[in-house]
Short mmCIF file of N, CA, C and O in Angstrom, two decimals:
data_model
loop_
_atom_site.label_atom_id
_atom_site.label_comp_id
_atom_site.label_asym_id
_atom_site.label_seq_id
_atom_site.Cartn_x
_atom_site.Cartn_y
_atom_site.Cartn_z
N UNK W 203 192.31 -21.20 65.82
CA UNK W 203 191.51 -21.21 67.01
C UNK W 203 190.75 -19.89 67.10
O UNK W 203 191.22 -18.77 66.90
N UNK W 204 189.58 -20.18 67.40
CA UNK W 204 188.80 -18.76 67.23
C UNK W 204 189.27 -17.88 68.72
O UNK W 204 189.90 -18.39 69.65
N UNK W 205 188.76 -16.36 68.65
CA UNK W 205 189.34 -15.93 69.69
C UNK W 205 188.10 -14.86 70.12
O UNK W 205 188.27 -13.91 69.35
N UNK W 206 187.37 -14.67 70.65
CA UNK W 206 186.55 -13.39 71.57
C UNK W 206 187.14 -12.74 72.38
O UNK W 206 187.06 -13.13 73.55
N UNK W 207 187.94 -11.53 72.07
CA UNK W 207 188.33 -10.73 73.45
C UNK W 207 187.43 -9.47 73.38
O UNK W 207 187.06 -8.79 72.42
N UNK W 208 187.14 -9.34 75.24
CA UNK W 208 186.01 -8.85 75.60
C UNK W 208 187.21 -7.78 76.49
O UNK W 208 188.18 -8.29 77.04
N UNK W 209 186.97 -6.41 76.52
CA UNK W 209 188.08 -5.23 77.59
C UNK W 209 187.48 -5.14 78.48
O UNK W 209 187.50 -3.95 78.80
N UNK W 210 186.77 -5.82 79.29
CA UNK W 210 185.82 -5.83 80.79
C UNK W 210 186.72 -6.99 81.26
O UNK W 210 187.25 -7.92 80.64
N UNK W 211 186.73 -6.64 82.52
CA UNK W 211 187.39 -7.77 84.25
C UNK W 211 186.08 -8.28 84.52
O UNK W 211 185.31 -7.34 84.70
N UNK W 212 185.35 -9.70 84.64
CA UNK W 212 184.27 -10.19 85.86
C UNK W 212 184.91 -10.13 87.05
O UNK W 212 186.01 -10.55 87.42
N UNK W 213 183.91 -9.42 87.68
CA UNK W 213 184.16 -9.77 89.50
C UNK W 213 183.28 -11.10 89.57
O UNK W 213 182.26 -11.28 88.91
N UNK W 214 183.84 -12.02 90.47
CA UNK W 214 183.74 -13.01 91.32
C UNK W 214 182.57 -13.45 91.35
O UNK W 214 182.07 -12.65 92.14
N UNK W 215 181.50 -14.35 90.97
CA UNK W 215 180.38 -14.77 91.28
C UNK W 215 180.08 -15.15 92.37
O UNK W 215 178.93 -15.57 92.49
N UNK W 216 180.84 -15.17 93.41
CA UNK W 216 181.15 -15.26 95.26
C UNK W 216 179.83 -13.88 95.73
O UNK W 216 178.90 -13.97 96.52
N UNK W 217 180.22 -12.82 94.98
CA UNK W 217 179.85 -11.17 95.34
C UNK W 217 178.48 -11.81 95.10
O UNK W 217 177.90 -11.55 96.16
N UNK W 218 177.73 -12.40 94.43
CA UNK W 218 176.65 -12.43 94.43
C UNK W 218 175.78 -13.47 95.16
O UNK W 218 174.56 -13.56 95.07
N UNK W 219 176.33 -14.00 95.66
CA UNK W 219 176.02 -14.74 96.40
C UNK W 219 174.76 -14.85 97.52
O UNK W 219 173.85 -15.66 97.68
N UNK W 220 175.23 -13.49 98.25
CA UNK W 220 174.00 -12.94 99.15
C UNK W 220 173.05 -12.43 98.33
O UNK W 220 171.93 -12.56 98.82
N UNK W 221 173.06 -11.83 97.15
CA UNK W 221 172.90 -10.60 96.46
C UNK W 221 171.25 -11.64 96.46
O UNK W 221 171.04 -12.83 96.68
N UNK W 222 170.13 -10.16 96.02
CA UNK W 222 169.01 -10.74 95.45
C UNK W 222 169.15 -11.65 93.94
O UNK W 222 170.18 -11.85 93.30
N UNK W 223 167.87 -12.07 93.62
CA UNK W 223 167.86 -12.47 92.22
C UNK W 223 168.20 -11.90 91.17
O UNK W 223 168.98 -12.26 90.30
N UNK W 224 167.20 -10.39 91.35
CA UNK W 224 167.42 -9.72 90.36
C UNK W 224 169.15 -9.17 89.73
O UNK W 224 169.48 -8.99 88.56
N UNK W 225 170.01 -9.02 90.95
CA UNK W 225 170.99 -8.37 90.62
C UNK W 225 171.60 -9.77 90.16
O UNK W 225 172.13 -9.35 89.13
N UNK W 226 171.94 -11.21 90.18
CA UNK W 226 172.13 -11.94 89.85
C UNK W 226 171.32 -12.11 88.21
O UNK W 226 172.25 -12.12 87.41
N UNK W 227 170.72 -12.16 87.87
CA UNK W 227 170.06 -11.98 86.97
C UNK W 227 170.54 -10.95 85.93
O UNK W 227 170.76 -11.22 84.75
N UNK W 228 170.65 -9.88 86.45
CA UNK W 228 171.18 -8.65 86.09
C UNK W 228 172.90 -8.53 85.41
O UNK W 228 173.26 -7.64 84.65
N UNK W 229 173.82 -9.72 85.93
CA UNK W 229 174.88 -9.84 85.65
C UNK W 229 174.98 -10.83 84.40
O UNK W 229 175.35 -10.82 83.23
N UNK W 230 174.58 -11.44 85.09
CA UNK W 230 174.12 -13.11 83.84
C UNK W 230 173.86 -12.06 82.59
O UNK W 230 174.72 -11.73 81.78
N UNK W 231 172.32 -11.58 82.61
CA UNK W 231 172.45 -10.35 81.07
C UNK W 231 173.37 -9.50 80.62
O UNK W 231 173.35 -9.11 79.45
N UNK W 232 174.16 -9.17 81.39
CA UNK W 232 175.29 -8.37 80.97
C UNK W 232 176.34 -8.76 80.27
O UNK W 232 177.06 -8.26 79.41
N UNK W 233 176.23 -10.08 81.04
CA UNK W 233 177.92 -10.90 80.19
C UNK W 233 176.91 -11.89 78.64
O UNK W 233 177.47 -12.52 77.75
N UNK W 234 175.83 -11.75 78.76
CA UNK W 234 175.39 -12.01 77.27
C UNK W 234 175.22 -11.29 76.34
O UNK W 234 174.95 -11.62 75.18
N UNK W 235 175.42 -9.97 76.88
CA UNK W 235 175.49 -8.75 75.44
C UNK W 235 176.56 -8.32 75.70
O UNK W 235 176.81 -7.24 75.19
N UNK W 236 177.53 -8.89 76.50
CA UNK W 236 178.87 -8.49 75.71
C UNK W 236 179.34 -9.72 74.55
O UNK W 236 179.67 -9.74 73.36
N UNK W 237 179.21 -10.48 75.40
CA UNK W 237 179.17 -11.09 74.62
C UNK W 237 178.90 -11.19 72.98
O UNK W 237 179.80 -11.22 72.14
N UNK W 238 177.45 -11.22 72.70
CA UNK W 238 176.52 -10.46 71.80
C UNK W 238 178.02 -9.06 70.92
O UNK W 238 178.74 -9.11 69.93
N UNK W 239 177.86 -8.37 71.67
CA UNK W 239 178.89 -7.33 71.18
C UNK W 239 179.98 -7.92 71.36
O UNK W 239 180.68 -6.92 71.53
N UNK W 240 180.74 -8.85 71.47
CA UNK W 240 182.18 -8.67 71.23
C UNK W 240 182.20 -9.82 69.92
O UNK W 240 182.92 -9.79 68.92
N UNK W 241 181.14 -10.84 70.30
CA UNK W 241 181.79 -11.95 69.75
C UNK W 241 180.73 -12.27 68.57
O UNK W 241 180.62 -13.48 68.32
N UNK W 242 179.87 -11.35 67.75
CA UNK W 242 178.95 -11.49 67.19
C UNK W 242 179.60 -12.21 65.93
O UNK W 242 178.88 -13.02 65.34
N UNK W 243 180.85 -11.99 65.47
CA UNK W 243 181.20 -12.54 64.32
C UNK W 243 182.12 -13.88 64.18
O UNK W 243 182.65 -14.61 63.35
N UNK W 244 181.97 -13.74 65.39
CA UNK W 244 182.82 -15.86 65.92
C UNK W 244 182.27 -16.58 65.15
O UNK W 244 181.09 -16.46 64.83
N UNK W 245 183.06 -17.45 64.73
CA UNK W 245 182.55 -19.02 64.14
C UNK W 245 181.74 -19.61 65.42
O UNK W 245 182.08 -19.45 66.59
N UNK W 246 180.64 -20.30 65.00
CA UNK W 246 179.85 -21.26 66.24
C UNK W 246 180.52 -22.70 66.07
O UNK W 246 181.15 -23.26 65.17
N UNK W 247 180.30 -22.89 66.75
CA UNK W 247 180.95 -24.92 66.99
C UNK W 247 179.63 -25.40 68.03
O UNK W 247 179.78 -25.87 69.16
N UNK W 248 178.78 -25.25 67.57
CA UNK W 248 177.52 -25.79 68.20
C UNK W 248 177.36 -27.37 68.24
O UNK W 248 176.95 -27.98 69.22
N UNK W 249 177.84 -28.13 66.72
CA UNK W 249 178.15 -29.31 66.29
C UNK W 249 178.95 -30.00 66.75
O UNK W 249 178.67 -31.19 66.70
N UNK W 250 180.26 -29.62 67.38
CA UNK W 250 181.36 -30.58 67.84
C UNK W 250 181.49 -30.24 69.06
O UNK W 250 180.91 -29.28 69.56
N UNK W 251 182.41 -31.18 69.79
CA UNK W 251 183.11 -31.27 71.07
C UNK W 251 184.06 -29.98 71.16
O UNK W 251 184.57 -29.63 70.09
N UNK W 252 184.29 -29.41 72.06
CA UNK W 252 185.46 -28.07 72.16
C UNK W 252 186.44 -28.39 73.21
O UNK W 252 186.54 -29.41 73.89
N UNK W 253 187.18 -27.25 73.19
CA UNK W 253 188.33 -27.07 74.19
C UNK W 253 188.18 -25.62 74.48
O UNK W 253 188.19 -24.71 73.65
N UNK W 254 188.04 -25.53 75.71
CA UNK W 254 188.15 -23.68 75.69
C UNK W 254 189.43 -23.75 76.44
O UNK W 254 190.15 -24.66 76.85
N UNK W 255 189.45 -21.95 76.47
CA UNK W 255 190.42 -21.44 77.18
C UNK W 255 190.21 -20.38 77.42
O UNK W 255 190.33 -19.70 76.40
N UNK W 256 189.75 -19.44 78.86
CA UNK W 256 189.76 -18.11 79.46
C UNK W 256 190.73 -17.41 79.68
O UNK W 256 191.01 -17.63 80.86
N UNK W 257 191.40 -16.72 79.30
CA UNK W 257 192.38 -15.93 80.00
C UNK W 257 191.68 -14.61 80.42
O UNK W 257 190.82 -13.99 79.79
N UNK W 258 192.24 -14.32 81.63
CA UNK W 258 191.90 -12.96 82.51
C UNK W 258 192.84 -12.29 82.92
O UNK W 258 193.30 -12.56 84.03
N UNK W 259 193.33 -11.34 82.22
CA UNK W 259 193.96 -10.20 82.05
C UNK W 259 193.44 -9.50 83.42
O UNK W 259 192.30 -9.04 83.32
N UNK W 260 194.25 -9.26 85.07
CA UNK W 260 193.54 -8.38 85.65
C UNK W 260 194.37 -7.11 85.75
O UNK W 260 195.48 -7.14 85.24
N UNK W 261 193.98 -6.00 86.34
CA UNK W 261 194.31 -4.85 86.76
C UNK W 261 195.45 -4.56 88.15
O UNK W 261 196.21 -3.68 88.55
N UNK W 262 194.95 -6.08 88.59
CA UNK W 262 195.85 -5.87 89.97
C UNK W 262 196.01 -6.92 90.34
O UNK W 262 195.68 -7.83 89.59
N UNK W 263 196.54 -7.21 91.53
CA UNK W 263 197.18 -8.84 91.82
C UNK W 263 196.53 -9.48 93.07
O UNK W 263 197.12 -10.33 93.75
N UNK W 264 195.57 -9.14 93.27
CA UNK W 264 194.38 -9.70 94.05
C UNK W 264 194.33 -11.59 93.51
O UNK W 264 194.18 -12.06 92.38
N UNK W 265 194.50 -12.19 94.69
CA UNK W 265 194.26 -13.52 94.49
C UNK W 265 192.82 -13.63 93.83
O UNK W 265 192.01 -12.76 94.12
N UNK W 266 192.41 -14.81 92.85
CA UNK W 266 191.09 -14.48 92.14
C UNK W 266 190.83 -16.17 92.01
O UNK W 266 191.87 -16.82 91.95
N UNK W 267 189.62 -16.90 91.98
CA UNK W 267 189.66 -17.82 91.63
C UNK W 267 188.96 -18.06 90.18
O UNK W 267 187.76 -17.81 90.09
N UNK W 268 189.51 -18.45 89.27
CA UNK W 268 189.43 -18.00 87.96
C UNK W 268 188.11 -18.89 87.21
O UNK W 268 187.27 -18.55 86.37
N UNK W 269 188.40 -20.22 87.96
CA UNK W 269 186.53 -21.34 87.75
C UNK W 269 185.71 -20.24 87.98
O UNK W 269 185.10 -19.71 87.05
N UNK W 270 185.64 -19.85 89.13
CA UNK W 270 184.74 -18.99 89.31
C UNK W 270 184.03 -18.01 88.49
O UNK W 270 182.82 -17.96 88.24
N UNK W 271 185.00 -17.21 88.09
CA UNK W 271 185.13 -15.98 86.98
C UNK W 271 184.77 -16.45 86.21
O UNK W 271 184.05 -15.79 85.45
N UNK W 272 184.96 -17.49 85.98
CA UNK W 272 184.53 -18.08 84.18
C UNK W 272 183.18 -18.37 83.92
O UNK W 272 183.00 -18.47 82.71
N UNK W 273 182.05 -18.58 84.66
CA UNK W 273 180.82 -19.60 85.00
C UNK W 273 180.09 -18.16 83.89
O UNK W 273 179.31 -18.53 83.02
N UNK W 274 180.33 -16.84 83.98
CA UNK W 274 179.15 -16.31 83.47
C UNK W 274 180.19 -15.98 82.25
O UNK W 274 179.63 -15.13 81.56
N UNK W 275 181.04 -16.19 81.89
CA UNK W 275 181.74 -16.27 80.65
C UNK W 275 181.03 -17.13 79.76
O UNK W 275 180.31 -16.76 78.83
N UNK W 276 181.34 -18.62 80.19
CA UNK W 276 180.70 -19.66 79.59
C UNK W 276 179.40 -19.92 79.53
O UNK W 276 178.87 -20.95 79.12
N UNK W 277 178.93 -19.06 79.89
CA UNK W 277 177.45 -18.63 79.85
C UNK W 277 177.13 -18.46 79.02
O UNK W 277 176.51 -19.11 78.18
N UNK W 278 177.77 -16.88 79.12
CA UNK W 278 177.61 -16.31 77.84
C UNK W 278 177.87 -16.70 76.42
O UNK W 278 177.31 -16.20 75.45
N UNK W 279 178.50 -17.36 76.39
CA UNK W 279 179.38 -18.11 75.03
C UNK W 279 178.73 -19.50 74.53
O UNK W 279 179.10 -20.05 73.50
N UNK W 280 177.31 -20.21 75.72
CA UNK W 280 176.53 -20.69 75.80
C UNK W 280 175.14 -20.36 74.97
O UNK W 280 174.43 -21.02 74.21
N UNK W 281 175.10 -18.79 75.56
CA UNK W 281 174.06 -18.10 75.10
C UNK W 281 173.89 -17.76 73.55
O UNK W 281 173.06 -18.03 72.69
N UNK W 282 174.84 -17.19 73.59
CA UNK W 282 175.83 -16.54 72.06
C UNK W 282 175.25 -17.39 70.80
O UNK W 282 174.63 -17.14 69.77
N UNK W 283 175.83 -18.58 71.48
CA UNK W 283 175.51 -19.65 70.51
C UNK W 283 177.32 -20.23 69.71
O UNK W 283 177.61 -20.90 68.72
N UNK W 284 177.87 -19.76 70.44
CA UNK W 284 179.14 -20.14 70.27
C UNK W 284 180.12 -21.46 70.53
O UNK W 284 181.14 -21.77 69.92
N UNK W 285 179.57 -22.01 71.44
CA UNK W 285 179.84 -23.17 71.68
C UNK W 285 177.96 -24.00 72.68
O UNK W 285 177.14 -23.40 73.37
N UNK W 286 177.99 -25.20 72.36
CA UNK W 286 176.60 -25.86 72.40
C UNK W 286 176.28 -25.92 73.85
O UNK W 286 175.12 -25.62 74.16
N UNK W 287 177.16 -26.27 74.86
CA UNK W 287 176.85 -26.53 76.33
C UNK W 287 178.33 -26.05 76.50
O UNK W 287 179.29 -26.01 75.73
N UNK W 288 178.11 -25.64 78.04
CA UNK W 288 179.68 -25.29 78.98
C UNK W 288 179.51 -26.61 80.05
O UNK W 288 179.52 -26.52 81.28
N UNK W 289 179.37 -27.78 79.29
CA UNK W 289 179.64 -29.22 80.21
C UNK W 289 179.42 -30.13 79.85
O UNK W 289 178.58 -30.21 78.95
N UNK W 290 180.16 -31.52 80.44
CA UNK W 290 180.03 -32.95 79.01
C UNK W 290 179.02 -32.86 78.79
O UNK W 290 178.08 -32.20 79.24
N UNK W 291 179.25 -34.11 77.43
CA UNK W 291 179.67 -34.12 76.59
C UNK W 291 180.56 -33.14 75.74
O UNK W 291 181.50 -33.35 74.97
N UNK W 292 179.95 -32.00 76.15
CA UNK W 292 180.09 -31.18 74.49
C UNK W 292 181.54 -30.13 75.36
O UNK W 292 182.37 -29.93 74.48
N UNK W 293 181.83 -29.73 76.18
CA UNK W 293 182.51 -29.23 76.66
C UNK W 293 183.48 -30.14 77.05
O UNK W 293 183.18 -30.42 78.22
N UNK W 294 184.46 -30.77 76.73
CA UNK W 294 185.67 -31.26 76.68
C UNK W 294 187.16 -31.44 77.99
O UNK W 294 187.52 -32.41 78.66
N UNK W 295 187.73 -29.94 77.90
CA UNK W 295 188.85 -29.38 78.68
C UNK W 295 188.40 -27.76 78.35
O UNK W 295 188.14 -27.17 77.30
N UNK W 296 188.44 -27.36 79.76
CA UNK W 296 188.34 -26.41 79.87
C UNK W 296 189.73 -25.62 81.00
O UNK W 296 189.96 -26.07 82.12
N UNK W 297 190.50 -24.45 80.41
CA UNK W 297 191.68 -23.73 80.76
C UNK W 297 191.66 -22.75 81.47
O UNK W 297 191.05 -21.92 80.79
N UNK W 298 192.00 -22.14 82.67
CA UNK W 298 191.46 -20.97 83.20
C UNK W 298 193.42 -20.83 83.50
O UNK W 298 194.34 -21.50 83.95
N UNK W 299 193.11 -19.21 82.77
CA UNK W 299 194.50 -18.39 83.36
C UNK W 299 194.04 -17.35 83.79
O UNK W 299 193.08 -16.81 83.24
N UNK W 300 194.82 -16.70 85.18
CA UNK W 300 194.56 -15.31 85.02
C UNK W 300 196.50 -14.39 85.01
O UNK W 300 197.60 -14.67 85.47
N UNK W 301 196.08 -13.59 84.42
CA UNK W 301 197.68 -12.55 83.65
C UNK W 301 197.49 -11.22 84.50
O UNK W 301 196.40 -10.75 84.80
N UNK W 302 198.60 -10.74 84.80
CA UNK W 302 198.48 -9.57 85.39
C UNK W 302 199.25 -8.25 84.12
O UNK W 302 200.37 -8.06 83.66
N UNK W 303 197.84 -7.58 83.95
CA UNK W 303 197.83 -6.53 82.53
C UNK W 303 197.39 -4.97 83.75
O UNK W 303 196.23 -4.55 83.79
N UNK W 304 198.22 -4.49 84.39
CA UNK W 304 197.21 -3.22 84.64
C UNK W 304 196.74 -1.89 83.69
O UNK W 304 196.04 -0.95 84.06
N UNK W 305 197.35 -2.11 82.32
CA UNK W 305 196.93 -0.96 81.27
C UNK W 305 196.34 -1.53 80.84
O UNK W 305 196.23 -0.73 79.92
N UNK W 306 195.38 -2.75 80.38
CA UNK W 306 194.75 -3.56 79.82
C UNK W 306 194.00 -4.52 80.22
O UNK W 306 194.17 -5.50 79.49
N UNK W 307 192.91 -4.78 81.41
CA UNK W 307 192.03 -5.75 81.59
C UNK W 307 191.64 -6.12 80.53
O UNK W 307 191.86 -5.52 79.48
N UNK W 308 190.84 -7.43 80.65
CA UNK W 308 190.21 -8.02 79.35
C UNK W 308 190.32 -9.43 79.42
O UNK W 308 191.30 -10.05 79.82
N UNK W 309 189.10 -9.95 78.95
CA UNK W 309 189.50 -11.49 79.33
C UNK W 309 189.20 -11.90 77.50
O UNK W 309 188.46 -11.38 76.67
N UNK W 310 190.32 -13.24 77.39
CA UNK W 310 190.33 -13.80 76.10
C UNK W 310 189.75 -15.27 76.07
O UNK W 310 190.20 -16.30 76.58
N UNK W 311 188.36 -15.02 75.13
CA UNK W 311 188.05 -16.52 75.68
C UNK W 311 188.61 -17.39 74.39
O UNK W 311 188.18 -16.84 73.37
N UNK W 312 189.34 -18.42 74.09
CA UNK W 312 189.39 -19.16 72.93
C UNK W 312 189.04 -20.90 73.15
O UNK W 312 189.17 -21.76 74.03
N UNK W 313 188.53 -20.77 71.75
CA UNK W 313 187.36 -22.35 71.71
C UNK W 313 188.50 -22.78 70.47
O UNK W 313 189.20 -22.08 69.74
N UNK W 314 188.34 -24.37 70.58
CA UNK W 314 188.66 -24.58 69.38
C UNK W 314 187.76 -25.98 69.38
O UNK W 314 187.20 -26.12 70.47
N UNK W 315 187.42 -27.34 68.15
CA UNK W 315 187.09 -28.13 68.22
C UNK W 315 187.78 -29.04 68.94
O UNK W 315 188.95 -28.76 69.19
N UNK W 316 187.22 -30.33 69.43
CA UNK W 316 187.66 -31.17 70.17
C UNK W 316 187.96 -32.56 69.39
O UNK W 316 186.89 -32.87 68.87
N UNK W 317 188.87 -33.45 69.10
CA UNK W 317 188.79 -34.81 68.76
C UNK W 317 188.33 -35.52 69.29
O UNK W 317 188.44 -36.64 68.80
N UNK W 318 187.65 -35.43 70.43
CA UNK W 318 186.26 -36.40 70.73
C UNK W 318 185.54 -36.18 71.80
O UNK W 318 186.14 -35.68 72.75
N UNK W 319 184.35 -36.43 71.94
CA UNK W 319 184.03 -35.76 72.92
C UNK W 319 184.25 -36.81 74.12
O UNK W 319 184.94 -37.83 74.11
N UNK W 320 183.39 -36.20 75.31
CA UNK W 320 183.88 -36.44 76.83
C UNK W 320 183.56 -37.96 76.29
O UNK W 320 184.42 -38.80 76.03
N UNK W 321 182.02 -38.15 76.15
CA UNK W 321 181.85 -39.51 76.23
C UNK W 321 180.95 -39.74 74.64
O UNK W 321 180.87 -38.93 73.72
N UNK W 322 180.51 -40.80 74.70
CA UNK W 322 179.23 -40.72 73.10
C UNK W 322 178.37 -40.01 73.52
O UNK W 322 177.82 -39.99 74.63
N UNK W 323 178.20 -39.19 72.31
CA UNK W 323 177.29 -38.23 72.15
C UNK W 323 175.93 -38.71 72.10
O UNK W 323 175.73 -39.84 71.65
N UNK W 324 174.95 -38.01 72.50
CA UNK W 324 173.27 -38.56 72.41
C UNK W 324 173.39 -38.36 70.81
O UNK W 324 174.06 -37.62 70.10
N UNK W 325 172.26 -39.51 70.55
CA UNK W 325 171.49 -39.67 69.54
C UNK W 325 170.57 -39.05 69.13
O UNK W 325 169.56 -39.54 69.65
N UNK W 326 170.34 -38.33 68.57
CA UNK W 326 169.12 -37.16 68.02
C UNK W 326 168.20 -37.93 67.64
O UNK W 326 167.29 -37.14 67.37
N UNK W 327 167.74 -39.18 67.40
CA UNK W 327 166.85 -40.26 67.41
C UNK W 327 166.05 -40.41 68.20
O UNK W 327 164.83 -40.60 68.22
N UNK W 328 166.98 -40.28 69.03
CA UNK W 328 166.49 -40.77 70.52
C UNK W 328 166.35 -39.56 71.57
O UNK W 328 167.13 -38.61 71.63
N UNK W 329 165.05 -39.81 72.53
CA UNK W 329 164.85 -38.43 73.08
C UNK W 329 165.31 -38.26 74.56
O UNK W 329 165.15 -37.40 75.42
N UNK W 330 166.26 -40.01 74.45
CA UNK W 330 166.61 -39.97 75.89
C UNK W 330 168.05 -39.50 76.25
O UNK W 330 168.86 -39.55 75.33
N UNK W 331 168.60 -38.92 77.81
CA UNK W 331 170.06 -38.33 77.64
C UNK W 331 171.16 -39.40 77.25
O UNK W 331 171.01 -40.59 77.54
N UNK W 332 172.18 -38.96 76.64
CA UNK W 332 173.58 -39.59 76.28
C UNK W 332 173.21 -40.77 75.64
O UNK W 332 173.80 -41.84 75.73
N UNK W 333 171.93 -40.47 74.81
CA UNK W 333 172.18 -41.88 73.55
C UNK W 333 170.72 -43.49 73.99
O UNK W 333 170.05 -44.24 73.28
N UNK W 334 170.88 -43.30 75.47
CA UNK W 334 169.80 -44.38 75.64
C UNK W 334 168.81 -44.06 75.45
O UNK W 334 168.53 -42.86 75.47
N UNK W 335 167.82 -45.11 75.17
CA UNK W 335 166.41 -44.42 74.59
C UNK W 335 165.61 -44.53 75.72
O UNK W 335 165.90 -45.17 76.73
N UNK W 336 164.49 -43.84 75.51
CA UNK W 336 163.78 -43.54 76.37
C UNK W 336 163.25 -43.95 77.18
O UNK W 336 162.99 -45.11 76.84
N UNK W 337 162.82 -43.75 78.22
CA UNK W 337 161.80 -44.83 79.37
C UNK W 337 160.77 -44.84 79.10
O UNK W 337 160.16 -43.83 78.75
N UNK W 338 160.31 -45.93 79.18
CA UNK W 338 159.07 -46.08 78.65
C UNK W 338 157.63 -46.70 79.98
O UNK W 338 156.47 -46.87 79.59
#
């Protein structure tokens, strides 16, 4: 199972909420060059169905909701080119833990392939979604 561990905590995509664009924007790029830097030498699975799994190592024991945390993870790992989409088809089961590490934040993302995906996959034939062809 491949493994990307990244030594950065995400705060909460909640925090941004009010926030302008830009600083939203601003985060989104961040977790793609760590990405970029952590995980440049990952196997891609662009081709198959996956299974991930986040673990979040935090610092302290603050209740956290960990879907949350994950959205600019899987972003990133989106971006990367590491896995094809973060949602069906191609995204499978997805695992969210969070661990309490206070000498060690860090979140571990691991992908592995999937034995099938959510549903049939689109047809590259065809330019319409999940396989039907197009409207005409």
């Amino acid at each position: 199972m491949p493994v990307v561990e990244i030594p950065h905590a995400p705060g909460s995509s909640n925090a941004e909420l009010g926030a302008h664009w830009s600083v939203r924007a601003h985060e989104a790029d961040r977790w793609r060059n760590l990405f970029a830097l952590y995980g440049h030498d990952a196997p891609r699975l662009t081709g198959v169905p996956v299974r991930v799994c986040v673990t979040f190592y935090q610092s302290d024991r603050r209740r956290r909701d960990a879907g949350n945390m994950a959205k600019h993870v899987l972003d990133g790992a989106v971006k990367l080119g590491l896995i094809r989409d973060d949602g069906p088809p191609w995204l499978v089961e997805e695992t969210y833990r969070v661990r309490f590490d206070p000498a060690r934040p860090r979140i571990v993302f691991e992908y592995e392939p999937a034995e099938s995906p959510a549903w049939p996959l689109p047809n590259p034939k065809t330019r319409g979604s999940a396989g039907r062809p197009p409207r005409r």
